[in-house]
Short mmCIF file of C-alpha atoms and ligand atoms in Angstrom, two decimals:
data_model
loop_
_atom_site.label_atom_id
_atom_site.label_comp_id
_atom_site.label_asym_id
_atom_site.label_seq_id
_atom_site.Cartn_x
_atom_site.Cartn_y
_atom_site.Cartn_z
CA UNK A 355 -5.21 -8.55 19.60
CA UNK A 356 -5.99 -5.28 21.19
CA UNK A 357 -6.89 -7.37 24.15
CA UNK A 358 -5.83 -6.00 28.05
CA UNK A 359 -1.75 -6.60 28.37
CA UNK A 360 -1.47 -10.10 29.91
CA UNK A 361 1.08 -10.72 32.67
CA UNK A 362 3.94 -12.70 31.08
CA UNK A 363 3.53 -15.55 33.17
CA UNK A 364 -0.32 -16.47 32.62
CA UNK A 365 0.39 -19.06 30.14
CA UNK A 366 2.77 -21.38 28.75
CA UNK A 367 4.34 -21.18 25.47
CA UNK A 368 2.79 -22.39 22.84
CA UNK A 369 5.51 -20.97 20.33
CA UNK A 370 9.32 -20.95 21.81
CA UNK A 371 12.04 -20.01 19.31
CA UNK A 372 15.59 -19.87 20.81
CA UNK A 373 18.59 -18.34 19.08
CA UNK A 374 17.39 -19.10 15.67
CA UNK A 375 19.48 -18.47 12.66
CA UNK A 376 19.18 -18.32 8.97
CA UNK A 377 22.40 -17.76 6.85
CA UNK A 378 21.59 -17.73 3.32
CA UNK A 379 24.67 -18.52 0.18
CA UNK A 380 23.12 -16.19 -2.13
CA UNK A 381 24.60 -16.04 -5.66
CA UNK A 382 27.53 -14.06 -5.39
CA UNK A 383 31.30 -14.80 -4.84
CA UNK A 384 33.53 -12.96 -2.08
CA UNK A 385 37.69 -12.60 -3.46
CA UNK A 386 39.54 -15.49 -2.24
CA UNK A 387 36.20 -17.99 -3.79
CA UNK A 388 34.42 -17.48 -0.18
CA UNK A 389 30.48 -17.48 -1.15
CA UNK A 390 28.38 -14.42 -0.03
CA UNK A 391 26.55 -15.16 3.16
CA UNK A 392 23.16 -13.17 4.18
CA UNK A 393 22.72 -13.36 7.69
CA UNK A 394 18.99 -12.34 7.32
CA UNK A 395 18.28 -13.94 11.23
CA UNK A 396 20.98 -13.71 13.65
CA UNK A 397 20.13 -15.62 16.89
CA UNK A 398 16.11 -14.80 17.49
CA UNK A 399 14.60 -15.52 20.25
CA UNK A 400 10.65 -15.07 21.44
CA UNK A 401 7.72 -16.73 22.92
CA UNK A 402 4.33 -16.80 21.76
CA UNK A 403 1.43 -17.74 23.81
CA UNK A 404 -2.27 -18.76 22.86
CA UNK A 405 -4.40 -15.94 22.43
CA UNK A 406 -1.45 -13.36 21.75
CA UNK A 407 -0.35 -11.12 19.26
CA UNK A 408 3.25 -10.99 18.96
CA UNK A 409 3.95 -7.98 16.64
CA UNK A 410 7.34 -8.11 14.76
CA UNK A 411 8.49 -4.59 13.69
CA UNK A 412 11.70 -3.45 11.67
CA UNK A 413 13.10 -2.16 8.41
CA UNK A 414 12.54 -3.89 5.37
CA UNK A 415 15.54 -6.55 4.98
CA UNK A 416 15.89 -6.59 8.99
CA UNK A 417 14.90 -10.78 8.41
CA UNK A 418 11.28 -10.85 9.47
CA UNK A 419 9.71 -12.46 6.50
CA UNK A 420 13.17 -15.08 7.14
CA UNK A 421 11.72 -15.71 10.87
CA UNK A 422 8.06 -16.17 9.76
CA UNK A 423 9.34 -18.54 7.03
CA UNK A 424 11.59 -20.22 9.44
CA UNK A 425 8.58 -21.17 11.69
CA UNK A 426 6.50 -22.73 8.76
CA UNK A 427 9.95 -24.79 8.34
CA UNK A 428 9.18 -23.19 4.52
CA UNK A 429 13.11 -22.79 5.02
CA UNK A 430 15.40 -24.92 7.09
CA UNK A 431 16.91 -22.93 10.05
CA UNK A 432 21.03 -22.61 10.36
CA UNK A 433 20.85 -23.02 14.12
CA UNK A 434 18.15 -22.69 16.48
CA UNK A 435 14.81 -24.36 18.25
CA UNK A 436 11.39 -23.99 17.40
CA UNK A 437 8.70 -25.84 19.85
CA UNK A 438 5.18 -26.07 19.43
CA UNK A 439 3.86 -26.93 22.99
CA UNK A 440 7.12 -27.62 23.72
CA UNK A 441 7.98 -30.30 20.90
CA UNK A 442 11.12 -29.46 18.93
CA UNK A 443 9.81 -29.08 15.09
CA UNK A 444 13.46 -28.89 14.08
CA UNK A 445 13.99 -32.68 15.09
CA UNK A 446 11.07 -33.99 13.24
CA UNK A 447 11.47 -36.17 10.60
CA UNK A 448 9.65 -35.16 7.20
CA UNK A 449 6.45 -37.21 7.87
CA UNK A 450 6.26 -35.87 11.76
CA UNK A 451 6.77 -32.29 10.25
CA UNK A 452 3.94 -32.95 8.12
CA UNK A 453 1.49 -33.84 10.81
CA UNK A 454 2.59 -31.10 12.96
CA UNK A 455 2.57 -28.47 10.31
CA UNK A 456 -0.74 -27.79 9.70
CA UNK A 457 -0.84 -26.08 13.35
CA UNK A 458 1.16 -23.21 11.98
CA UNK A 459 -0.25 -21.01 8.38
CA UNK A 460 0.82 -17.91 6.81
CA UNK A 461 -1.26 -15.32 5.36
CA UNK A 462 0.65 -13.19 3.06
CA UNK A 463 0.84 -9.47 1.93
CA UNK A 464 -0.21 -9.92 -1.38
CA UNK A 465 -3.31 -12.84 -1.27
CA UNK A 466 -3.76 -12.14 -5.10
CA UNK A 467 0.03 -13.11 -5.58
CA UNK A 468 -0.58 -16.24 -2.99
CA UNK A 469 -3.72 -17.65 -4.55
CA UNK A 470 -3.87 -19.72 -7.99
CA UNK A 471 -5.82 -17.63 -10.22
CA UNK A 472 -6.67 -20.92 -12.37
CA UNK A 473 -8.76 -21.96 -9.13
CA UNK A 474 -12.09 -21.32 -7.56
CA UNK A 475 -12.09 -19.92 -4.02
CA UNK A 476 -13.81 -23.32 -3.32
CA UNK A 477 -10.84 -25.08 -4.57
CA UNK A 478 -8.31 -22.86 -3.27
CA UNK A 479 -9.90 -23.09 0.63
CA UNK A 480 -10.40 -26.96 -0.06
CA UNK A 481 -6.42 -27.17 -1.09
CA UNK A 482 -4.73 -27.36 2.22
CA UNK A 483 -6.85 -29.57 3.60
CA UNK A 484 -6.70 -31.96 0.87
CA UNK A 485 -2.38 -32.10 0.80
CA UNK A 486 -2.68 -32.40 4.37
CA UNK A 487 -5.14 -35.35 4.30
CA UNK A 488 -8.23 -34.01 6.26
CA UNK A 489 -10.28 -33.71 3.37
CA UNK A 490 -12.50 -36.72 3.68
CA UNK A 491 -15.61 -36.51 5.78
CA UNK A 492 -15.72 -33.22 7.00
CA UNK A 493 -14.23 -31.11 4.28
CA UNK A 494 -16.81 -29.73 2.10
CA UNK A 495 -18.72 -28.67 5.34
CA UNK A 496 -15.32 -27.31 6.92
CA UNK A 497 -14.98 -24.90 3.61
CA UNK A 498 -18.75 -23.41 3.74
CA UNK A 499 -17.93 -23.42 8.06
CA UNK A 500 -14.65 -21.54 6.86
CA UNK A 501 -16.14 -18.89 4.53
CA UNK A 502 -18.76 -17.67 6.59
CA UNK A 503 -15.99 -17.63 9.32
CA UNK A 504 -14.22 -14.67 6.96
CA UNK A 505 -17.60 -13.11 6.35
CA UNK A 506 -17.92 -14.45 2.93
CA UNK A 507 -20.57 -16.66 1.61
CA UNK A 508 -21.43 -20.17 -0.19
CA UNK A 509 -21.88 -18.02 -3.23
CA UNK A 510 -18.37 -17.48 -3.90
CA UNK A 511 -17.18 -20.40 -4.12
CA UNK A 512 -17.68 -21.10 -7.55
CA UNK A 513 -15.93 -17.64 -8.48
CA UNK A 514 -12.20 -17.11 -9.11
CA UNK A 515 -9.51 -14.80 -7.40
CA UNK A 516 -10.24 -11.95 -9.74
CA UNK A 517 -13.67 -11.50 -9.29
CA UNK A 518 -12.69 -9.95 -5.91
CA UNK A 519 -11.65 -6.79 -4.11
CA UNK A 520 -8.42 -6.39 -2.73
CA UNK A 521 -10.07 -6.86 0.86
CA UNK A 522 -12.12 -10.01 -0.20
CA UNK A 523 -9.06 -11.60 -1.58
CA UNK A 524 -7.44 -11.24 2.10
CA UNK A 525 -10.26 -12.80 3.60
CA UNK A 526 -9.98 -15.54 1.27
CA UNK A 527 -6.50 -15.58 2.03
CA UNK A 528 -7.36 -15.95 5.66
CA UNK A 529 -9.91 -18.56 4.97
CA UNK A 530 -7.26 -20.74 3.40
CA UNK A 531 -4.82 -20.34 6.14
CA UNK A 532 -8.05 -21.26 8.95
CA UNK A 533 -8.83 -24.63 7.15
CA UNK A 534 -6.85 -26.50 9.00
CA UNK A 535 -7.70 -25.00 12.31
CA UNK A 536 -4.11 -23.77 13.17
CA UNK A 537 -2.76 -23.07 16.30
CA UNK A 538 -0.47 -20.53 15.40
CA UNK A 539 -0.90 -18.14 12.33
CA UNK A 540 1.96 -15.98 10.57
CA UNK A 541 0.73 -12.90 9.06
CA UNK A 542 3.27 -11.50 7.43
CA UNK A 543 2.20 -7.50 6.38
CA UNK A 544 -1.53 -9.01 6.03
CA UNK A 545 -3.54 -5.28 5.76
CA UNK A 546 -0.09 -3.42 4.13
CA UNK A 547 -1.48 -3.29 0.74
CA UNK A 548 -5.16 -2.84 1.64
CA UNK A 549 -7.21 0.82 2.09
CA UNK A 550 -7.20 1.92 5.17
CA UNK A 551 -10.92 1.25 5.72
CA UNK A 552 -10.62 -2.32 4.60
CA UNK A 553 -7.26 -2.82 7.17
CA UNK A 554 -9.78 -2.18 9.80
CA UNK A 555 -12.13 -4.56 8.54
CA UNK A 556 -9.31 -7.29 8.20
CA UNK A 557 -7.72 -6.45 11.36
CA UNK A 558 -11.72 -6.89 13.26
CA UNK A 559 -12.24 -10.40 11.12
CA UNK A 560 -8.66 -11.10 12.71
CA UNK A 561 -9.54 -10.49 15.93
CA UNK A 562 -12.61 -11.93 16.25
CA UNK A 563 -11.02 -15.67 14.51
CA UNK A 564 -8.37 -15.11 17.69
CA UNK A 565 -11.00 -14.64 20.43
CA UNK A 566 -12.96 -17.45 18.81
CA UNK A 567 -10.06 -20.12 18.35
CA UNK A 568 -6.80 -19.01 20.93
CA UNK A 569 -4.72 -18.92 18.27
CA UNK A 570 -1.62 -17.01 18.47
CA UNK A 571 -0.35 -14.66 16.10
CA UNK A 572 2.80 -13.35 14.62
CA UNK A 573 1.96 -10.19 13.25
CA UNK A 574 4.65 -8.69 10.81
CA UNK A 575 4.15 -5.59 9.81
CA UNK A 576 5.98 -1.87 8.63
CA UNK A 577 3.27 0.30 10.01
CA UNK A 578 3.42 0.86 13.62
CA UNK A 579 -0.03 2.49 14.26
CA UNK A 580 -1.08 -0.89 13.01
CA UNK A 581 1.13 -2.83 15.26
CA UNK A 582 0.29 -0.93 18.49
CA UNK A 583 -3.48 -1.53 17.65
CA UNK A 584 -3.25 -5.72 16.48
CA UNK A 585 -0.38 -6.47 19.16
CA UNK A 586 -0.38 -7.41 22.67
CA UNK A 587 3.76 -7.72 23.14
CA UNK A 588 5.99 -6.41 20.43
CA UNK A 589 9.59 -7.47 19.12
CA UNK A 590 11.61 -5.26 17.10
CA UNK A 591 14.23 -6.06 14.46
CA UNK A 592 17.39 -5.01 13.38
CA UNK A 593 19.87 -6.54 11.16
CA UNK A 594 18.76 -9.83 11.83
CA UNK A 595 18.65 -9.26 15.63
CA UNK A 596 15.47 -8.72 18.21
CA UNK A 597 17.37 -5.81 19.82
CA UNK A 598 13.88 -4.88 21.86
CA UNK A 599 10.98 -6.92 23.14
CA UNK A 600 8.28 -6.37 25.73
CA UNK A 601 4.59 -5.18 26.48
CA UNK A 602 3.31 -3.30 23.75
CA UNK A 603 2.55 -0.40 25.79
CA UNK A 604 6.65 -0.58 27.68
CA UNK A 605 7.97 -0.31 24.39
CA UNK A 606 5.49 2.54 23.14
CA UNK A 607 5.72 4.68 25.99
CA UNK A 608 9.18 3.87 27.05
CA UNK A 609 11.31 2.57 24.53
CA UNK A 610 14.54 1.17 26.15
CA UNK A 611 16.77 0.75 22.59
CA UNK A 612 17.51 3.86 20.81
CA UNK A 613 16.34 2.13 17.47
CA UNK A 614 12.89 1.48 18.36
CA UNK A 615 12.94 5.24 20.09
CA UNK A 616 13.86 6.59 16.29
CA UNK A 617 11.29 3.95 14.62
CA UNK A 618 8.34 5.41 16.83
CA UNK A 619 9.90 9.02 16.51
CA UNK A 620 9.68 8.56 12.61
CA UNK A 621 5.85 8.33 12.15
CA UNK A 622 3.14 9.76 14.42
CA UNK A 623 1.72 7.45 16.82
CA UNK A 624 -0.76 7.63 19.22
CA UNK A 625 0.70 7.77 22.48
CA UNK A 626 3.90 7.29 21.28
CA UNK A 627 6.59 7.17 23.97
CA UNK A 628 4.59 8.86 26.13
CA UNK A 629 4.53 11.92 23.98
CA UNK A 630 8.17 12.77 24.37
CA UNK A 631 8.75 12.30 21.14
CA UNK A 632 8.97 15.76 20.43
CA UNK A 633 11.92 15.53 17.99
CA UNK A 634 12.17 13.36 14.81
CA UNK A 635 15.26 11.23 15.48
CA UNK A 636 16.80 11.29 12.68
CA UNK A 637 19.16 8.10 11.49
CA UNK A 638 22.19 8.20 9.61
CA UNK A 639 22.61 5.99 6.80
CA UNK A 640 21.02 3.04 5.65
CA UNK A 641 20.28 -0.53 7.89
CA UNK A 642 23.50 -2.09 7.33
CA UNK A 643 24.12 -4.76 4.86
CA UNK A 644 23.37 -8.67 6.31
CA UNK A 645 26.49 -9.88 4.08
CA UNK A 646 28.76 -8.04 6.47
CA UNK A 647 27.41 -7.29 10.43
CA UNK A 648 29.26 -4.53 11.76
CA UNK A 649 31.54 -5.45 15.09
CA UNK A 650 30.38 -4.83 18.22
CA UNK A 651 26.79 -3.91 18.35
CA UNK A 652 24.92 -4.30 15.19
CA UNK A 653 23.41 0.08 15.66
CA UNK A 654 27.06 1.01 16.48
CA UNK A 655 26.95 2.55 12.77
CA UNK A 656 23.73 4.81 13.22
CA UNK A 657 23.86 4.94 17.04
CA UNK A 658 23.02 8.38 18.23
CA UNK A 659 23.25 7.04 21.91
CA UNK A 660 26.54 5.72 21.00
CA UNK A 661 27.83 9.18 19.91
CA UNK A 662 26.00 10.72 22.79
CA UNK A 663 27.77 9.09 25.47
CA UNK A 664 31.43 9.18 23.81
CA UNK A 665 30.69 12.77 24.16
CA UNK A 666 29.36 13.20 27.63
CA UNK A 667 32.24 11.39 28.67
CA UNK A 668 33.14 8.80 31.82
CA UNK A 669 33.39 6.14 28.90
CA UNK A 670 36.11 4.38 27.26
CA UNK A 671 35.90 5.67 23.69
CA UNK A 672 37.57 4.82 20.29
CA UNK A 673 38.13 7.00 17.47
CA UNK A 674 35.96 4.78 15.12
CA UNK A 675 35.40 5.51 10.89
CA UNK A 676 36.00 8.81 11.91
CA UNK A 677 33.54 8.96 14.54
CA UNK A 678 34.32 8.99 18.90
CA UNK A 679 32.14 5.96 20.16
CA UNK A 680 32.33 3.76 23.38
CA UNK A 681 34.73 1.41 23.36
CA UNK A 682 32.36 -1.28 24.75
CA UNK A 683 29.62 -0.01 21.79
CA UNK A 684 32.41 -1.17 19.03
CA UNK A 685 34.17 -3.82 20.23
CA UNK A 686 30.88 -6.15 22.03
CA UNK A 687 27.68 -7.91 20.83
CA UNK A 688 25.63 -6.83 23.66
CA UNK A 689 23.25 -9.30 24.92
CA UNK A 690 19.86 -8.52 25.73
CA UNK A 691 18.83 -6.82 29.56
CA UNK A 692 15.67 -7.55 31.30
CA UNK A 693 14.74 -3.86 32.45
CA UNK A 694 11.01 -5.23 33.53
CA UNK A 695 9.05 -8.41 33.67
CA UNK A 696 8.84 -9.56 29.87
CA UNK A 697 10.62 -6.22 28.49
CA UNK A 698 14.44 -6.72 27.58
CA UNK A 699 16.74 -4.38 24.94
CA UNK A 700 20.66 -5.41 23.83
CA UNK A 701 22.34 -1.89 24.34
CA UNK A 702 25.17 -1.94 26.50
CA UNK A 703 23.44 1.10 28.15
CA UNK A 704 20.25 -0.57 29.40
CA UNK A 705 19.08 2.58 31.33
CA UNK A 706 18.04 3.35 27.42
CA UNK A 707 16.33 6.22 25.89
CA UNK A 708 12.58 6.19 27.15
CA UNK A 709 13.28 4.84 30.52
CA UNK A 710 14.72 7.91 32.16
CA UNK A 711 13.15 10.89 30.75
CA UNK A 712 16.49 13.35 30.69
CA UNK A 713 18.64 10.24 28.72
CA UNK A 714 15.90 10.56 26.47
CA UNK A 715 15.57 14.35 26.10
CA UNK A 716 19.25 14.65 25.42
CA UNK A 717 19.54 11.88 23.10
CA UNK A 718 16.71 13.11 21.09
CA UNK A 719 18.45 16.68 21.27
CA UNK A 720 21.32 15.13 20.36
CA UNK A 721 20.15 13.04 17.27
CA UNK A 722 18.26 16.24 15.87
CA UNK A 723 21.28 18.11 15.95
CA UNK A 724 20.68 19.97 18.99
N1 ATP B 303 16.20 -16.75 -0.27
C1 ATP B 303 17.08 -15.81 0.04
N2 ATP B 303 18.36 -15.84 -0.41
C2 ATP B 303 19.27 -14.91 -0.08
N3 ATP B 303 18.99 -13.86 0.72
C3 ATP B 303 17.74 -13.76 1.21
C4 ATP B 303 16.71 -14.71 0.90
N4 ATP B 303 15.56 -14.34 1.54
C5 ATP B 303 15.85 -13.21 2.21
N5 ATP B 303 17.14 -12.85 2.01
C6 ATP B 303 17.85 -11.69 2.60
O1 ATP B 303 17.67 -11.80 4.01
C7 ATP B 303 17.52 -10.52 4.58
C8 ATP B 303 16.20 -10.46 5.33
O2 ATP B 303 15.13 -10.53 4.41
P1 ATP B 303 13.61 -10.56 4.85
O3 ATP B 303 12.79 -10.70 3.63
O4 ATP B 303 13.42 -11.57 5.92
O5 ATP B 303 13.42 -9.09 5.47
P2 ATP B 303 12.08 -8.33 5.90
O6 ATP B 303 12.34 -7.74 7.24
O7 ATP B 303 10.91 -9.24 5.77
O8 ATP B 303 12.02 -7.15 4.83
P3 ATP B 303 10.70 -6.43 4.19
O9 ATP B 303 10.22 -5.50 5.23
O10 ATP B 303 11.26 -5.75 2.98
O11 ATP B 303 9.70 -7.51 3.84
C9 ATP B 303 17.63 -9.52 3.43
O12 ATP B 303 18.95 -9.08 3.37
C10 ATP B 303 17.25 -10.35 2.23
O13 ATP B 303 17.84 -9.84 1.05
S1 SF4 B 304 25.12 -0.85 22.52
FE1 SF4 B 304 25.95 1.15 21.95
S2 SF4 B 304 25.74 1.24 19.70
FE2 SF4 B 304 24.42 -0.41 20.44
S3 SF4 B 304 22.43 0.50 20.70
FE3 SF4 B 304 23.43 0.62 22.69
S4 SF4 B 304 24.44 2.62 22.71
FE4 SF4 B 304 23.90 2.18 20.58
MG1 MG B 305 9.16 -9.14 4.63
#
């Protein structure tokens, strides 16, 4: 977390998902009796080493919550690999998964809504260690170790959930998820509903457990100031898909897919695409719905590059729902483009947005009406 970039070759994996999937049968029926499919995760794909921050970024039903799920195994994936140092966790049997499952928490947005108010913080810090069977002999010692860890003390461990602030409830949160000394911990929009103040304070406790313990983190989050700070890479979502992933400063100063370019264009971050991000790119419409993925490229829909190069021309284009886009833009899933070491996008026009500055002035002309 906010640590110097790290070439992407330092370490090994300790995290490798590859072309995970989720499709969920949610409760509704499609004519001719075919059951409504969500396809919240749509072939994902990411390392995570020790000691990194991978931040996940994307708009809210774009499946991140579904991939941090997916790597607790808290739902079973469609398709796909996860390893953890390179063993599969998708072949385990139930009593392997057990074992190995420990190595990988959550910490959730809402620790009120995650923690049994019926239950002491001693109890509730205790918990995971006792279903996992690592209670015995160390485990009241591990719990007072744990809650100083969070900056909390021996104290409140005879007090319940609601005896606490909104900030102290997150570090309890955290000191639940450290019990078992993971290796990898999902936090899934940990400082979203916390004051600003108190995010920093969680964020600091976060980074100081990482530089203590290598653990790697998958950091989901809305807020992109917040990602940029916590996050050493960062992957974004859309529609189910990572359609960007690289260094966290590549994809903040140079965005290569025009979705992250209008994500960073849409609040104000520091150094934000190296401060070309003069205009607010403005999308059109809502992210699409996961029941039915759009053709082609997932954007094609709100695709201002799309539009932009149908009308600069020496492009195949199709009249499309009453739009002109590139044939290629309709018609073809792109696949994703390494454009650096460690920084990829899927646009069938990899030169992108933020990669060559007059692309990216015209397209963000372009998508503000200019
Ligand atoms: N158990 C489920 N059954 C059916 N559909 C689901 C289920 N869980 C998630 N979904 C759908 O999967 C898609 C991705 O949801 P997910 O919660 O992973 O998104 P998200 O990026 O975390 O959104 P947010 O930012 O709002 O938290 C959405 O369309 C959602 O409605
Ligand atoms: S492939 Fe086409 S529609 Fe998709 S992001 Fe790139 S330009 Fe836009
Ligand atoms: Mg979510």
């Amino acid at each position: 977390m906010s640590a110097p970039e790290r070439t992407p070759d330092e370490a090994a994996p300790l995290l490798e998902v590859r072309d995970l999937r989720k499709v969920f049968a949610s409760g509704g029926w499609l004519a001719g009796g075919h059951r409504v499919r969500v396809h919240a995760v749509d072939t994902v794909s990411f390392i995570l080493r020790s000691g990194e921050t991978l931040g996940l970024v994307g708009e809210t039903g774009s499946g991140k919550s579904t991939v941090g799920r997916l790597v607790l195994r808290l739902v079973e994936p469609t398709a796909g690999r996860i390893r953890l140092d390179g063993e599969d966790l998708t072949a385990l049997s139930t009593r392997e998964m057990r074992r190995r499952r420990r190595e990988v928490q959550m910490v959730f947005q809402d620790p009120y809504g995650s923690l049994d108010p019926r239950m002491k913080v001693g109890a509730l810090v205790a918990e995971p260690m006792v279903v996992h069977g690592t209670w015995r002999g160390a485990g009241r010692e591990r719990v007072a170790e744990v809650v100083h860890k969070v900056g909390l003390h021996e104290g409140h461990l005879d007090r319940y959930p609601h005896e606490f602030s909104g900030g102290q409830r997150q570090r309890i949160g955290i000191a639940r998820a450290m019990a078992l000394r993971p290796r990898v911990l999902v936090l899934d929009e940990p400082v979203s509903a916390l004051d600003v103040s108190i995010q920093a304070q969680i964020i600091n406790l976060l980074r100081d457990l990482q530089q203590e313990s290598g653990m790697g983190f998958l950091f989901i989050a809305h807020d992109l100031a917040v990602v940029r700070h916590v996050s050493d890479r960062v992957a974004v979502m859309y529609l189910g898909r990572i359609v960007e992933i690289g260094p966290r400063d590549a994809i903040y100063r140079a965005p290569a897919h025009p979705y992250t370019l209008s994500l960073l264009s849409a609040v104000p971050v520091p150094e934000a695409s190296a401060a070309r991000v003069r205009n607010r790119v403005v999308l059109h419409g809502e992210i699409g719905s996961a029941t039915r993925l759009p053709e082609g490229c997932r954007f094609h829909p709100r695709c201002y590059l799309a539009r932009l190069k149908a009308r600069e021309g020496g492009v195949p284009t199709v009249e499309h729902e009453g739009d002109r886009l590139p044939e290629v833009c309709v018609r073809r899933d792109p696949e994703a483009v390494e454009l650096a070491p460690g920084h990829e996008a899927a646009c069938h026009f990899p030169e992108g947005v933020g990669g060559r500055s007059e692309v990216a002035e015209r397209a963000m002309d372009f998508a503000s009406g200019g």
